[in-house]
């Protein structure tokens, strides 16, 4: 097997948007913390673009991420450690490409190549076993050449709710027809939900229109008694063990009338609802807001509402009269005009959850009248360079 070292992975297309400075920082930190290194668990490591740090002991990965976060936040705040996760078998979702006679993940750094994955140690047990079987069952189905835009079968998407164990298997195809129905009949008892998804455009998408529900159409995850319905296209946090710890931490800081900006499918709003007098979630994606309302209904929670709007537009009209503010923006962080709106709210405290500490740091710097009261880091994605954080900001 040709070995593609982690630093080559770093220069991969998948991370090409990683700023050069960040890349150099990660290189230095990985060298510092590799120690003697460990044998990668997965035979595809080095080729597959899914992991990067399997040759670094997990405790050292945590030190690496701690130093990375502290480097970014130097002079602003410091974390003592990074909250650990189970190092493998944590992922709630994996999108396996079907192309060029293979089923797997893209080769590190090469969008045009697919590594034929037999089994993935990041996936939870049941969804991984389902994937192993599906490779076999569906091997004769014509796959989709995403370079020539010819063919049929594009993705197998496996999702698993960690706390309920429910598994979903979806099949993304380029034509509104189900060529797999007969083949899948003996398999479907293995999963809670299974759907056919149409993705007929040139864009390489693993989501689209659900044109046939073969079984159920959703799975349910549960965090501390709050149920979340996960439908084929809906977003959900990738590591439930870490997500619930982060939500618990957010909840400790919530009180009164609460605004949850960038609310996704309403997961945070619903989780913190019993600590607040009322929660308003604001999210720009209509389907996500619809799912939020389903989640509100199945949990029978009254004091939460969801608004489908651009967060900045909402803030221009409604930023007054809130006691708590939760921010969980996309990786790109917040617009400078949003920073101004938030400063104008003059809240005592801001709760900022982030999947990108670099943009979080930039936003915090821009929120000039706030200081970081506490900063915590969480390892949502072991074996990869990603790290999540929660900052509690206090008005100076
Ligand atoms: C990091 S996710 C937050 C997910 C959610 N808080 C959760 O824990 O599941 C960021 C969310 O912001 C939404 N978003 C992106 N830009 C937005 C905007 N300008 N206004 C409102 N929502 C936006 C995205 O659709 C996405 O759901």
PDB file of N, CA, C and O in Angstrom, residues 58-67 69-70 78-88 90 163 239-250 252 354 357 375-390:
ATOM      1  N   UNK A  58      -3.728   8.792  21.367  1.00  0.00           N
ATOM      2  CA  UNK A  58      -4.871   9.689  21.570  1.00  0.00           C
ATOM      3  C   UNK A  58      -4.573  10.775  22.613  1.00  0.00           C
ATOM      4  O   UNK A  58      -4.916  11.946  22.425  1.00  0.00           O
ATOM      5  N   UNK A  59      -3.897  10.389  23.713  1.00  0.00           N
ATOM      6  CA  UNK A  59      -3.613  11.417  24.735  1.00  0.00           C
ATOM      7  C   UNK A  59      -2.732  12.526  24.149  1.00  0.00           C
ATOM      8  O   UNK A  59      -2.837  13.694  24.547  1.00  0.00           O
ATOM      9  N   UNK A  60      -1.882  12.169  23.186  1.00  0.00           N
ATOM     10  CA  UNK A  60      -1.042  13.190  22.557  1.00  0.00           C
ATOM     11  C   UNK A  60      -1.840  14.044  21.565  1.00  0.00           C
ATOM     12  O   UNK A  60      -1.552  15.219  21.368  1.00  0.00           O
ATOM     13  N   UNK A  61      -2.845  13.439  20.937  1.00  0.00           N
ATOM     14  CA  UNK A  61      -3.730  14.239  20.067  1.00  0.00           C
ATOM     15  C   UNK A  61      -4.421  15.334  20.889  1.00  0.00           C
ATOM     16  O   UNK A  61      -4.590  16.466  20.437  1.00  0.00           O
ATOM     17  N   UNK A  62      -4.784  14.975  22.121  1.00  0.00           N
ATOM     18  CA  UNK A  62      -5.459  15.966  22.978  1.00  0.00           C
ATOM     19  C   UNK A  62      -4.501  17.099  23.353  1.00  0.00           C
ATOM     20  O   UNK A  62      -4.889  18.274  23.394  1.00  0.00           O
ATOM     21  N   UNK A  63      -3.230  16.726  23.611  1.00  0.00           N
ATOM     22  CA  UNK A  63      -2.241  17.763  23.937  1.00  0.00           C
ATOM     23  C   UNK A  63      -2.004  18.667  22.728  1.00  0.00           C
ATOM     24  O   UNK A  63      -1.908  19.896  22.842  1.00  0.00           O
ATOM     25  N   UNK A  64      -1.963  18.032  21.556  1.00  0.00           N
ATOM     26  CA  UNK A  64      -1.766  18.783  20.308  1.00  0.00           C
ATOM     27  C   UNK A  64      -2.888  19.805  20.119  1.00  0.00           C
ATOM     28  O   UNK A  64      -2.652  20.982  19.830  1.00  0.00           O
ATOM     29  N   UNK A  65      -4.116  19.348  20.337  1.00  0.00           N
ATOM     30  CA  UNK A  65      -5.260  20.254  20.148  1.00  0.00           C
ATOM     31  C   UNK A  65      -5.280  21.340  21.236  1.00  0.00           C
ATOM     32  O   UNK A  65      -5.644  22.486  20.973  1.00  0.00           O
ATOM     33  N   UNK A  66      -4.889  20.949  22.449  1.00  0.00           N
ATOM     34  CA  UNK A  66      -4.802  21.965  23.519  1.00  0.00           C
ATOM     35  C   UNK A  66      -3.824  23.059  23.120  1.00  0.00           C
ATOM     36  O   UNK A  66      -4.133  24.253  23.209  1.00  0.00           O
ATOM     37  N   UNK A  67      -2.650  22.644  22.640  1.00  0.00           N
ATOM     38  CA  UNK A  67      -1.640  23.643  22.259  1.00  0.00           C
ATOM     39  C   UNK A  67      -2.100  24.471  21.060  1.00  0.00           C
ATOM     40  O   UNK A  67      -1.795  25.653  20.961  1.00  0.00           O
ATOM     41  N   UNK A  69      -5.241  25.275  20.322  1.00  0.00           N
ATOM     42  CA  UNK A  69      -6.222  26.265  20.805  1.00  0.00           C
ATOM     43  C   UNK A  69      -5.494  27.366  21.584  1.00  0.00           C
ATOM     44  O   UNK A  69      -5.742  28.563  21.379  1.00  0.00           O
ATOM     45  N   UNK A  70      -4.562  26.966  22.455  1.00  0.00           N
ATOM     46  CA  UNK A  70      -3.865  27.981  23.251  1.00  0.00           C
ATOM     47  C   UNK A  70      -3.009  28.902  22.380  1.00  0.00           C
ATOM     48  O   UNK A  70      -2.879  30.095  22.672  1.00  0.00           O
ATOM     49  N   UNK A  78      -7.016  30.696  27.893  1.00  0.00           N
ATOM     50  CA  UNK A  78      -6.222  29.467  27.864  1.00  0.00           C
ATOM     51  C   UNK A  78      -7.088  28.295  28.276  1.00  0.00           C
ATOM     52  O   UNK A  78      -7.951  28.445  29.156  1.00  0.00           O
ATOM     53  N   UNK A  79      -6.878  27.131  27.645  1.00  0.00           N
ATOM     54  CA  UNK A  79      -7.550  25.915  28.123  1.00  0.00           C
ATOM     55  C   UNK A  79      -6.507  25.027  28.800  1.00  0.00           C
ATOM     56  O   UNK A  79      -5.356  24.977  28.372  1.00  0.00           O
ATOM     57  N   UNK A  80      -6.919  24.339  29.883  1.00  0.00           N
ATOM     58  CA  UNK A  80      -5.991  23.425  30.564  1.00  0.00           C
ATOM     59  C   UNK A  80      -5.862  22.122  29.792  1.00  0.00           C
ATOM     60  O   UNK A  80      -4.819  21.487  29.770  1.00  0.00           O
ATOM     61  N   UNK A  81      -6.987  21.700  29.210  1.00  0.00           N
ATOM     62  CA  UNK A  81      -7.008  20.407  28.521  1.00  0.00           C
ATOM     63  C   UNK A  81      -8.154  20.429  27.518  1.00  0.00           C
ATOM     64  O   UNK A  81      -8.972  21.354  27.518  1.00  0.00           O
ATOM     65  N   UNK A  82      -8.204  19.381  26.714  1.00  0.00           N
ATOM     66  CA  UNK A  82      -9.297  19.241  25.757  1.00  0.00           C
ATOM     67  C   UNK A  82     -10.155  18.062  26.219  1.00  0.00           C
ATOM     68  O   UNK A  82      -9.619  16.988  26.514  1.00  0.00           O
ATOM     69  N   UNK A  83     -11.444  18.278  26.321  1.00  0.00           N
ATOM     70  CA  UNK A  83     -12.355  17.227  26.767  1.00  0.00           C
ATOM     71  C   UNK A  83     -12.302  16.049  25.790  1.00  0.00           C
ATOM     72  O   UNK A  83     -12.552  16.213  24.594  1.00  0.00           O
ATOM     73  N   UNK A  84     -11.981  14.854  26.322  1.00  0.00           N
ATOM     74  CA  UNK A  84     -11.778  13.717  25.423  1.00  0.00           C
ATOM     75  C   UNK A  84     -13.089  13.043  25.047  1.00  0.00           C
ATOM     76  O   UNK A  84     -14.104  13.159  25.734  1.00  0.00           O
ATOM     77  N   UNK A  85     -13.004  12.318  23.962  1.00  0.00           N
ATOM     78  CA  UNK A  85     -14.127  11.529  23.460  1.00  0.00           C
ATOM     79  C   UNK A  85     -13.667  10.073  23.441  1.00  0.00           C
ATOM     80  O   UNK A  85     -12.494   9.790  23.674  1.00  0.00           O
ATOM     81  N   UNK A  86     -14.559   9.142  23.101  1.00  0.00           N
ATOM     82  CA  UNK A  86     -14.051   7.831  22.716  1.00  0.00           C
ATOM     83  C   UNK A  86     -13.234   8.083  21.442  1.00  0.00           C
ATOM     84  O   UNK A  86     -13.682   8.823  20.541  1.00  0.00           O
ATOM     85  N   UNK A  87     -12.021   7.537  21.341  1.00  0.00           N
ATOM     86  CA  UNK A  87     -11.175   7.904  20.210  1.00  0.00           C
ATOM     87  C   UNK A  87     -11.616   7.308  18.873  1.00  0.00           C
ATOM     88  O   UNK A  87     -11.292   7.834  17.812  1.00  0.00           O
ATOM     89  N   UNK A  88     -12.325   6.183  18.910  1.00  0.00           N
ATOM     90  CA  UNK A  88     -12.847   5.566  17.681  1.00  0.00           C
ATOM     91  C   UNK A  88     -14.333   5.288  17.883  1.00  0.00           C
ATOM     92  O   UNK A  88     -14.863   5.419  18.979  1.00  0.00           O
ATOM     93  N   UNK A  90     -17.014   6.834  17.041  1.00  0.00           N
ATOM     94  CA  UNK A  90     -17.808   7.946  17.572  1.00  0.00           C
ATOM     95  C   UNK A  90     -18.719   8.586  16.532  1.00  0.00           C
ATOM     96  O   UNK A  90     -19.630   9.312  16.883  1.00  0.00           O
ATOM     97  N   UNK A 163     -27.107   7.227  21.273  1.00  0.00           N
ATOM     98  CA  UNK A 163     -27.753   6.857  22.541  1.00  0.00           C
ATOM     99  C   UNK A 163     -28.967   5.951  22.373  1.00  0.00           C
ATOM    100  O   UNK A 163     -29.358   5.266  23.311  1.00  0.00           O
ATOM    101  N   UNK A 239     -20.881  13.768  16.784  1.00  0.00           N
ATOM    102  CA  UNK A 239     -20.417  12.932  17.894  1.00  0.00           C
ATOM    103  C   UNK A 239     -21.321  13.237  19.090  1.00  0.00           C
ATOM    104  O   UNK A 239     -21.161  14.244  19.774  1.00  0.00           O
ATOM    105  N   UNK A 240     -22.292  12.366  19.313  1.00  0.00           N
ATOM    106  CA  UNK A 240     -23.305  12.659  20.347  1.00  0.00           C
ATOM    107  C   UNK A 240     -22.704  12.744  21.742  1.00  0.00           C
ATOM    108  O   UNK A 240     -23.154  13.536  22.573  1.00  0.00           O
ATOM    109  N   UNK A 241     -21.689  11.916  22.004  1.00  0.00           N
ATOM    110  CA  UNK A 241     -21.085  11.908  23.344  1.00  0.00           C
ATOM    111  C   UNK A 241     -20.533  13.292  23.703  1.00  0.00           C
ATOM    112  O   UNK A 241     -20.716  13.784  24.818  1.00  0.00           O
ATOM    113  N   UNK A 242     -19.880  13.932  22.735  1.00  0.00           N
ATOM    114  CA  UNK A 242     -19.310  15.255  22.975  1.00  0.00           C
ATOM    115  C   UNK A 242     -20.395  16.329  22.879  1.00  0.00           C
ATOM    116  O   UNK A 242     -20.436  17.268  23.691  1.00  0.00           O
ATOM    117  N   UNK A 243     -21.305  16.189  21.909  1.00  0.00           N
ATOM    118  CA  UNK A 243     -22.350  17.209  21.739  1.00  0.00           C
ATOM    119  C   UNK A 243     -23.147  17.378  23.026  1.00  0.00           C
ATOM    120  O   UNK A 243     -23.410  18.506  23.463  1.00  0.00           O
ATOM    121  N   UNK A 244     -23.521  16.271  23.663  1.00  0.00           N
ATOM    122  CA  UNK A 244     -24.350  16.401  24.876  1.00  0.00           C
ATOM    123  C   UNK A 244     -23.561  17.073  26.010  1.00  0.00           C
ATOM    124  O   UNK A 244     -24.112  17.868  26.780  1.00  0.00           O
ATOM    125  N   UNK A 245     -22.267  16.798  26.073  1.00  0.00           N
ATOM    126  CA  UNK A 245     -21.460  17.473  27.109  1.00  0.00           C
ATOM    127  C   UNK A 245     -21.405  18.975  26.854  1.00  0.00           C
ATOM    128  O   UNK A 245     -21.465  19.787  27.785  1.00  0.00           O
ATOM    129  N   UNK A 246     -21.305  19.339  25.576  1.00  0.00           N
ATOM    130  CA  UNK A 246     -21.255  20.769  25.244  1.00  0.00           C
ATOM    131  C   UNK A 246     -22.603  21.430  25.552  1.00  0.00           C
ATOM    132  O   UNK A 246     -22.655  22.535  26.106  1.00  0.00           O
ATOM    133  N   UNK A 247     -23.682  20.753  25.218  1.00  0.00           N
ATOM    134  CA  UNK A 247     -25.008  21.328  25.473  1.00  0.00           C
ATOM    135  C   UNK A 247     -25.244  21.512  26.976  1.00  0.00           C
ATOM    136  O   UNK A 247     -25.830  22.498  27.406  1.00  0.00           O
ATOM    137  N   UNK A 248     -24.777  20.527  27.763  1.00  0.00           N
ATOM    138  CA  UNK A 248     -24.937  20.661  29.230  1.00  0.00           C
ATOM    139  C   UNK A 248     -24.198  21.904  29.723  1.00  0.00           C
ATOM    140  O   UNK A 248     -24.684  22.622  30.595  1.00  0.00           O
ATOM    141  N   UNK A 249     -23.020  22.109  29.174  1.00  0.00           N
ATOM    142  CA  UNK A 249     -22.233  23.274  29.597  1.00  0.00           C
ATOM    143  C   UNK A 249     -22.943  24.577  29.218  1.00  0.00           C
ATOM    144  O   UNK A 249     -23.045  25.501  30.031  1.00  0.00           O
ATOM    145  N   UNK A 250     -23.485  24.635  27.993  1.00  0.00           N
ATOM    146  CA  UNK A 250     -24.210  25.843  27.567  1.00  0.00           C
ATOM    147  C   UNK A 250     -25.359  26.126  28.529  1.00  0.00           C
ATOM    148  O   UNK A 250     -25.596  27.267  28.938  1.00  0.00           O
ATOM    149  N   UNK A 252     -25.824  25.546  31.581  1.00  0.00           N
ATOM    150  CA  UNK A 252     -25.469  26.122  32.890  1.00  0.00           C
ATOM    151  C   UNK A 252     -25.482  27.645  32.855  1.00  0.00           C
ATOM    152  O   UNK A 252     -25.623  28.294  33.889  1.00  0.00           O
ATOM    153  N   UNK A 354     -18.374  26.998  19.187  1.00  0.00           N
ATOM    154  CA  UNK A 354     -17.772  27.114  17.858  1.00  0.00           C
ATOM    155  C   UNK A 354     -17.173  25.795  17.382  1.00  0.00           C
ATOM    156  O   UNK A 354     -16.610  25.034  18.168  1.00  0.00           O
ATOM    157  N   UNK A 357     -12.138  27.196  16.142  1.00  0.00           N
ATOM    158  CA  UNK A 357     -11.572  28.126  17.135  1.00  0.00           C
ATOM    159  C   UNK A 357     -10.909  29.341  16.508  1.00  0.00           C
ATOM    160  O   UNK A 357     -10.839  30.390  17.151  1.00  0.00           O
ATOM    161  N   UNK A 375     -12.894  29.427  28.786  1.00  0.00           N
ATOM    162  CA  UNK A 375     -12.790  28.814  27.454  1.00  0.00           C
ATOM    163  C   UNK A 375     -12.586  27.321  27.664  1.00  0.00           C
ATOM    164  O   UNK A 375     -11.759  26.903  28.484  1.00  0.00           O
ATOM    165  N   UNK A 376     -13.365  26.521  26.938  1.00  0.00           N
ATOM    166  CA  UNK A 376     -13.205  25.066  27.028  1.00  0.00           C
ATOM    167  C   UNK A 376     -13.121  24.496  25.619  1.00  0.00           C
ATOM    168  O   UNK A 376     -13.776  24.993  24.694  1.00  0.00           O
ATOM    169  N   UNK A 377     -12.337  23.433  25.480  1.00  0.00           N
ATOM    170  CA  UNK A 377     -12.206  22.794  24.166  1.00  0.00           C
ATOM    171  C   UNK A 377     -12.687  21.347  24.259  1.00  0.00           C
ATOM    172  O   UNK A 377     -12.534  20.692  25.297  1.00  0.00           O
ATOM    173  N   UNK A 378     -13.271  20.861  23.172  1.00  0.00           N
ATOM    174  CA  UNK A 378     -13.900  19.535  23.146  1.00  0.00           C
ATOM    175  C   UNK A 378     -13.466  18.799  21.884  1.00  0.00           C
ATOM    176  O   UNK A 378     -13.503  19.364  20.786  1.00  0.00           O
ATOM    177  N   UNK A 379     -13.146  17.526  22.045  1.00  0.00           N
ATOM    178  CA  UNK A 379     -12.666  16.754  20.891  1.00  0.00           C
ATOM    179  C   UNK A 379     -13.833  16.029  20.214  1.00  0.00           C
ATOM    180  O   UNK A 379     -14.053  14.836  20.430  1.00  0.00           O
ATOM    181  N   UNK A 380     -14.540  16.777  19.377  1.00  0.00           N
ATOM    182  CA  UNK A 380     -15.696  16.206  18.665  1.00  0.00           C
ATOM    183  C   UNK A 380     -15.246  15.196  17.600  1.00  0.00           C
ATOM    184  O   UNK A 380     -15.975  14.282  17.264  1.00  0.00           O
ATOM    185  N   UNK A 381     -14.026  15.392  17.051  1.00  0.00           N
ATOM    186  CA  UNK A 381     -13.569  14.567  15.923  1.00  0.00           C
ATOM    187  C   UNK A 381     -12.170  14.003  16.179  1.00  0.00           C
ATOM    188  O   UNK A 381     -11.194  14.474  15.578  1.00  0.00           O
ATOM    189  N   UNK A 382     -12.049  12.999  17.060  1.00  0.00           N
ATOM    190  CA  UNK A 382     -10.737  12.381  17.255  1.00  0.00           C
ATOM    191  C   UNK A 382     -10.155  11.863  15.932  1.00  0.00           C
ATOM    192  O   UNK A 382     -10.906  11.522  15.014  1.00  0.00           O
ATOM    193  N   UNK A 383      -8.866  11.826  15.853  1.00  0.00           N
ATOM    194  CA  UNK A 383      -8.087  11.368  14.671  1.00  0.00           C
ATOM    195  C   UNK A 383      -8.065  12.411  13.547  1.00  0.00           C
ATOM    196  O   UNK A 383      -7.490  12.162  12.494  1.00  0.00           O
ATOM    197  N   UNK A 384      -8.730  13.542  13.750  1.00  0.00           N
ATOM    198  CA  UNK A 384      -8.731  14.603  12.734  1.00  0.00           C
ATOM    199  C   UNK A 384      -8.270  15.905  13.399  1.00  0.00           C
ATOM    200  O   UNK A 384      -8.234  15.992  14.629  1.00  0.00           O
ATOM    201  N   UNK A 385      -7.947  16.944  12.598  1.00  0.00           N
ATOM    202  CA  UNK A 385      -7.477  18.196  13.223  1.00  0.00           C
ATOM    203  C   UNK A 385      -8.579  19.059  13.830  1.00  0.00           C
ATOM    204  O   UNK A 385      -8.286  20.091  14.413  1.00  0.00           O
ATOM    205  N   UNK A 386      -9.842  18.661  13.714  1.00  0.00           N
ATOM    206  CA  UNK A 386     -10.920  19.539  14.190  1.00  0.00           C
ATOM    207  C   UNK A 386     -11.028  19.552  15.717  1.00  0.00           C
ATOM    208  O   UNK A 386     -10.815  18.545  16.366  1.00  0.00           O
ATOM    209  N   UNK A 387     -11.387  20.713  16.226  1.00  0.00           N
ATOM    210  CA  UNK A 387     -11.630  20.836  17.665  1.00  0.00           C
ATOM    211  C   UNK A 387     -12.720  21.891  17.865  1.00  0.00           C
ATOM    212  O   UNK A 387     -12.808  22.853  17.114  1.00  0.00           O
ATOM    213  N   UNK A 388     -13.588  21.656  18.844  1.00  0.00           N
ATOM    214  CA  UNK A 388     -14.704  22.575  19.088  1.00  0.00           C
ATOM    215  C   UNK A 388     -14.469  23.297  20.412  1.00  0.00           C
ATOM    216  O   UNK A 388     -13.712  22.830  21.271  1.00  0.00           O
ATOM    217  N   UNK A 389     -15.156  24.415  20.580  1.00  0.00           N
ATOM    218  CA  UNK A 389     -14.922  25.169  21.816  1.00  0.00           C
ATOM    219  C   UNK A 389     -16.192  25.856  22.301  1.00  0.00           C
ATOM    220  O   UNK A 389     -17.126  26.079  21.524  1.00  0.00           O
ATOM    221  N   UNK A 390     -16.182  26.162  23.598  1.00  0.00           N
ATOM    222  CA  UNK A 390     -17.225  27.025  24.176  1.00  0.00           C
ATOM    223  C   UNK A 390     -16.512  28.140  24.935  1.00  0.00           C
ATOM    224  O   UNK A 390     -15.681  27.872  25.812  1.00  0.00           O
TER     225      UNK A 390
END
